[in-house]
Amino acid sequence: MAINGLNEFEIIEKIKRWLGSQDMTIPIGDDAAAFELEPNLLSLFTSDSLIENVHFKLDSIKPFDLGYKSLVINISDIAAMGGVPKFATVTLGLPKKTNLLFLKSFYKGLKKAADQYLVSIAGGDLASAKEMAINISLIGQVEKDKMLNRSKAKIGEKILVTSTLGASALGLKIALEPKLKTKHDAYLQKKHFSPVAKVREARLAAKLGAKVAIDVSDGLISDCLRIAEESKVGFKIYAEKVPVDDIVLKESKKLNLDALDMALSGGEDYELVFTSPETIAEKITKNFDQKGWQISVIGEIIPKGIEILDKDGKQISWRKGYEHKFN
Amino acid sequence: MAINGLNEFEIIEKIKRWLGSQDMTIPIGDDAAAFELEPNLLSLFTSDSLIENVHFKLDSIKPFDLGYKSLVINISDIAAMGGVPKFATVTLGLPKKTNLLFLKSFYKGLKKAADQYLVSIAGGDLASAKEMAINISLIGQVEKDKMLNRSKAKIGEKILVTSTLGASALGLKIALEPKLKTKHDAYLQKKHFSPVAKVREARLAAKLGAKVAIDVSDGLISDCLRIAEESKVGFKIYAEKVPVDDIVLKESKKLNLDALDMALSGGEDYELVFTSPETIAEKITKNFDQKGWQISVIGEIIPKGIEILDKDGKQISWRKGYEHKFN
């Protein structure tokens, strides 16, 4: 059943059912949602758009994953501030031919992410559109002294990154090029279509004294560059220390792809990059180890410029990663 | 100059300049914006999309007005909750051919509304899209005991509406049909393209004891129906008491249009409808009069059904007003 024929309110009634009860004073259906935030905390506010044929293709992502990922990438932005996600609004532009089952799966995926990360869906809006457009806004909160940002990186600080990189980029490649096949397609595609937002990791790093973080969305180098620009510094990365995903290392050889390039510039890993003084970096490493969470020191903050060095200390060629161009 | 050729960050740098300084702990340019909300208040959260050729046509609205109105209609939702607007995110989907001057005017209009209503622009996102899509999310705040909502209307309560109705609908008609012309085109179009959000009016009504409000976006009848549905009641409107705009009354005769229909079902007036017991309705009327703010008692809450009555008490025909259909 396509949604044409239904009006906005009929669809919203269905969405309310799919989402179930939400923890709010005034839920979906009024002029605005109302809720209480913890006093004495800073509020965080982020907003992201996903547009059909720009950020996703409907023939390569499942509707459930699209709903799940749309919320998780916003949660990842709150994580990168050291915060806890709280309330989201979801606004959709929908082509008239959109299937109601598609929409149901989308909201089921969204709800799975909301339940996992304890986020309440606080409302939104629906409108018809030529191409599908998803807009999610998310409110989170963070203790003032635990906030992580991009502008406080200091010369000499270590650069750390959580878990491994590159699997999301290879997962996307495999999804878009049906000729590419590996034994690990399911693992790689899950990394791309069903990412994890590192909320607990950011909270722990902030507790241990980290002041700076960003999530790897456009690519490790691009996102480090963002820190460098905001902090008015440069950075150096030791390529051999970059934690390239094991399966990416193995499969990229067979497929004749550059695993390091995917880890440095592929993007959409949603891992976190921290910078911090060496003593704090050591504390973070020790505490992450105890929890079984992988973390790697991959470089350091320098006065200016970008250095990506191989194991002999030679500059290697690199590309910036994803940049949204209007051409 | 079209925006193609520029990347997202170059455009965001320009937007930051157009918007000027914003009152925030962490401004545009980090993973999320951070700010302090007043403790002990409820937070309000609303989100609205405007899509090209669905909600607006680029050849009939000026970019400045589009920016202004996009924010004001969200502020109107916060007003309808009795709240004060605080922080907004603005996310745009932009066709590649979009002119940079268009974008500048859009943000100048947005900034005018932000300055007037003391809203800070807390960030957002840009992406390319086939048709222009504007998404604004807005956070506001309200004292717990001053919150207005749609679900508390009680049988016997009076229905009140601020100012006058119908001018926005006629203004839109004139903009879309070049053959229609009046001596008051500027006034009428301003009512449509540059609406006012009734924040102070809602605050005063709430202070005087009103518990229920909605803003007239889809049309007076449609929006009263929203209250009726959420409150599980019916309503009665006396057509002769509906404050049809004087100029609409005059000009609609010449143009052979139905002024009452525009007032009842035209929509986008962004006036506020309140319901409240008679004693409070009298207090609201008296206090509004003292401030020179027009307010009219137009009907009352009844157990069920919709009655729109002419001066002889006969049911008159009416239509529901704007409904977003996906067909």
CSV table of N, CA and C in Angstrom, one decimal, chain A residues 2-69:
chain,number,residue,atom,x,y,z
A,2,ALA,N,0.7,2.1,-1.0
A,2,ALA,CA,1.4,3.4,-1.0
A,2,ALA,C,0.8,4.4,-0.1
A,3,ILE,N,1.5,5.4,0.3
A,3,ILE,CA,0.9,6.4,1.2
A,3,ILE,C,0.0,7.3,0.5
A,4,ASN,N,0.0,7.4,-0.8
A,4,ASN,CA,-0.9,8.4,-1.4
A,4,ASN,C,-2.3,7.9,-1.2
A,5,GLY,N,-3.2,8.8,-0.9
A,5,GLY,CA,-4.6,8.4,-0.4
A,5,GLY,C,-4.7,8.6,1.0
A,6,LEU,N,-3.6,8.5,1.8
A,6,LEU,CA,-3.7,8.8,3.2
A,6,LEU,C,-3.3,10.3,3.4
A,7,ASN,N,-3.9,10.9,4.5
A,7,ASN,CA,-3.4,12.2,4.8
A,7,ASN,C,-2.4,12.2,5.9
A,8,GLU,N,-1.9,13.4,6.2
A,8,GLU,CA,-0.8,13.5,7.1
A,8,GLU,C,-1.2,12.9,8.5
A,9,PHE,N,-2.4,13.2,8.9
A,9,PHE,CA,-2.8,12.8,10.3
A,9,PHE,C,-3.0,11.3,10.4
A,10,GLU,N,-3.5,10.7,9.3
A,10,GLU,CA,-3.7,9.2,9.3
A,10,GLU,C,-2.3,8.5,9.4
A,11,ILE,N,-1.3,9.1,8.7
A,11,ILE,CA,0.0,8.5,8.7
A,11,ILE,C,0.6,8.7,10.1
A,12,ILE,N,0.4,9.9,10.7
A,12,ILE,CA,1.0,10.2,12.0
A,12,ILE,C,0.4,9.3,13.1
A,13,GLU,N,-0.9,9.0,12.9
A,13,GLU,CA,-1.5,8.0,13.9
A,13,GLU,C,-0.8,6.7,13.8
A,14,LYS,N,-0.5,6.2,12.6
A,14,LYS,CA,0.3,5.0,12.4
A,14,LYS,C,1.7,5.1,13.1
A,15,ILE,N,2.3,6.2,12.8
A,15,ILE,CA,3.7,6.4,13.3
A,15,ILE,C,3.7,6.3,14.9
A,16,LYS,N,2.7,6.9,15.5
A,16,LYS,CA,2.5,6.9,16.9
A,16,LYS,C,2.4,5.5,17.4
A,17,ARG,N,1.7,4.6,16.7
A,17,ARG,CA,1.6,3.2,17.1
A,17,ARG,C,2.9,2.5,17.0
A,18,TRP,N,3.6,2.8,15.8
A,18,TRP,CA,4.9,2.1,15.6
A,18,TRP,C,5.9,2.5,16.7
A,19,LEU,N,5.8,3.7,17.1
A,19,LEU,CA,6.9,4.1,18.1
A,19,LEU,C,6.5,3.8,19.5
A,20,GLY,N,5.2,3.5,19.8
A,20,GLY,CA,4.8,3.2,21.1
A,20,GLY,C,4.9,4.4,22.0
A,21,SER,N,4.9,4.1,23.3
A,21,SER,CA,4.8,5.2,24.3
A,21,SER,C,6.2,5.9,24.4
A,22,GLN,N,6.2,7.2,24.5
A,22,GLN,CA,7.4,7.9,24.7
A,22,GLN,C,7.4,8.7,26.0
A,23,ASP,N,8.5,8.9,26.6
A,23,ASP,CA,8.6,9.5,27.9
A,23,ASP,C,8.6,11.0,27.8
A,24,MET,N,7.4,11.6,27.8
A,24,MET,CA,7.3,13.1,27.7
A,24,MET,C,6.1,13.6,28.4
A,25,THR,N,6.2,14.9,28.7
A,25,THR,CA,5.0,15.5,29.3
A,25,THR,C,3.9,15.7,28.3
A,26,ILE,N,4.3,16.3,27.2
A,26,ILE,CA,3.3,16.5,26.0
A,26,ILE,C,3.9,15.7,24.8
A,27,PRO,N,3.3,14.6,24.4
A,27,PRO,CA,3.8,13.8,23.4
A,27,PRO,C,3.4,14.3,22.0
A,28,ILE,N,3.9,13.6,21.0
A,28,ILE,CA,3.5,13.9,19.6
A,28,ILE,C,2.0,14.2,19.5
A,29,GLY,N,1.7,15.3,18.8
A,29,GLY,CA,0.3,15.6,18.5
A,29,GLY,C,-0.1,17.0,19.0
A,30,ASP,N,0.9,17.7,19.7
A,30,ASP,CA,0.6,19.1,20.1
A,30,ASP,C,1.5,20.0,19.2
A,31,ASP,N,1.4,21.3,19.5
A,31,ASP,CA,2.2,22.2,18.7
A,31,ASP,C,3.7,22.0,18.8
A,32,ALA,N,4.1,21.5,20.0
A,32,ALA,CA,5.5,21.2,20.3
A,32,ALA,C,5.5,20.1,21.4
A,33,ALA,N,6.6,19.4,21.5
A,33,ALA,CA,6.8,18.4,22.6
A,33,ALA,C,7.3,19.2,23.8
A,34,ALA,N,6.9,18.7,25.0
A,34,ALA,CA,7.4,19.3,26.2
A,34,ALA,C,8.0,18.3,27.1
A,35,PHE,N,9.2,18.6,27.7
A,35,PHE,CA,9.8,17.6,28.6
A,35,PHE,C,10.7,18.3,29.5
A,36,GLU,N,11.2,17.6,30.6
A,36,GLU,CA,12.1,18.2,31.5
A,36,GLU,C,13.5,17.7,31.2
A,37,LEU,N,14.4,18.7,31.2
A,37,LEU,CA,15.8,18.3,31.1
A,37,LEU,C,16.4,18.4,32.5
A,38,GLU,N,17.5,17.7,32.8
A,38,GLU,CA,18.2,17.8,34.1
A,38,GLU,C,18.7,19.2,34.3
A,39,PRO,N,18.4,19.8,35.5
A,39,PRO,CA,19.0,21.1,35.7
A,39,PRO,C,20.5,21.0,35.9
A,40,ASN,N,21.2,22.2,35.7
A,40,ASN,CA,22.6,22.3,35.9
A,40,ASN,C,23.5,21.6,34.8
A,41,LEU,N,22.8,21.1,33.8
A,41,LEU,CA,23.6,20.5,32.7
A,41,LEU,C,23.5,21.5,31.5
A,42,LEU,N,24.5,21.4,30.6
A,42,LEU,CA,24.4,22.1,29.4
A,42,LEU,C,23.5,21.3,28.4
A,43,SER,N,22.7,22.0,27.6
A,43,SER,CA,22.0,21.3,26.6
A,43,SER,C,22.8,21.3,25.3
A,44,LEU,N,22.6,20.2,24.6
A,44,LEU,CA,23.3,20.0,23.3
A,44,LEU,C,22.2,19.9,22.2
A,45,PHE,N,22.5,20.4,21.0
A,45,PHE,CA,21.5,20.5,20.0
A,45,PHE,C,22.1,20.2,18.6
A,46,THR,N,21.7,19.2,17.9
A,46,THR,CA,22.3,18.9,16.6
A,46,THR,C,21.2,18.5,15.6
A,47,SER,N,21.5,18.7,14.4
A,47,SER,CA,20.5,18.5,13.3
A,47,SER,C,21.2,18.0,12.1
A,48,ASP,N,20.7,16.9,11.4
A,48,ASP,CA,21.3,16.3,10.3
A,48,ASP,C,20.3,16.0,9.2
A,49,SER,N,20.6,16.2,8.0
A,49,SER,CA,19.8,15.8,6.9
A,49,SER,C,20.3,14.6,6.1
A,50,LEU,N,19.5,13.7,5.7
A,50,LEU,CA,19.9,12.6,4.8
A,50,LEU,C,19.0,12.7,3.6
A,51,ILE,N,19.6,12.9,2.4
A,51,ILE,CA,18.8,13.1,1.2
A,51,ILE,C,19.0,12.0,0.2
A,52,GLU,N,17.9,11.5,-0.3
A,52,GLU,CA,17.9,10.4,-1.3
A,52,GLU,C,18.8,10.7,-2.4
A,53,ASN,N,19.6,9.8,-2.9
A,53,ASN,CA,20.5,9.9,-4.0
A,53,ASN,C,21.7,10.9,-3.7
A,54,VAL,N,21.7,11.5,-2.5
A,54,VAL,CA,22.9,12.2,-2.1
A,54,VAL,C,23.6,11.4,-1.0
A,55,HIS,N,22.8,11.2,0.1
A,55,HIS,CA,23.4,10.5,1.2
A,55,HIS,C,23.0,9.0,1.2
A,56,PHE,N,22.0,8.6,0.5
A,56,PHE,CA,21.6,7.2,0.5
A,56,PHE,C,20.9,6.9,-0.8
A,57,LYS,N,20.9,5.6,-1.2
A,57,LYS,CA,20.1,5.1,-2.3
A,57,LYS,C,19.2,4.1,-1.8
A,58,LEU,N,17.9,4.2,-2.2
A,58,LEU,CA,16.9,3.3,-1.7
A,58,LEU,C,17.1,1.9,-2.1
A,59,ASP,N,17.8,1.7,-3.2
A,59,ASP,CA,18.0,0.3,-3.6
A,59,ASP,C,19.2,-0.4,-2.9
A,60,SER,N,19.9,0.4,-2.1
A,60,SER,CA,21.0,-0.3,-1.4
A,60,SER,C,20.9,-0.3,0.1
A,61,ILE,N,20.0,0.5,0.7
A,61,ILE,CA,19.9,0.4,2.1
A,61,ILE,C,18.5,-0.1,2.5
A,62,LYS,N,18.4,-1.0,3.5
A,62,LYS,CA,17.1,-1.4,3.9
A,62,LYS,C,16.4,-0.3,4.7
A,63,PRO,N,15.1,-0.2,4.6
A,63,PRO,CA,14.4,0.9,5.3
A,63,PRO,C,14.6,0.8,6.8
A,64,PHE,N,14.7,-0.4,7.4
A,64,PHE,CA,15.0,-0.5,8.8
A,64,PHE,C,16.3,0.1,9.2
A,65,ASP,N,17.3,-0.2,8.3
A,65,ASP,CA,18.7,0.3,8.6
A,65,ASP,C,18.7,1.9,8.4
A,66,LEU,N,17.9,2.3,7.4
A,66,LEU,CA,17.9,3.8,7.2
A,66,LEU,C,17.3,4.5,8.4
A,67,GLY,N,16.3,4.0,9.0
A,67,GLY,CA,15.7,4.6,10.2
A,67,GLY,C,16.7,4.5,11.4
A,68,TYR,N,17.3,3.3,11.5
A,68,TYR,CA,18.3,3.1,12.6
A,68,TYR,C,19.5,4.1,12.4
A,69,LYS,N,20.1,4.1,11.2
A,69,LYS,CA,21.3,4.9,11.0
A,69,LYS,C,21.0,6.4,11.1
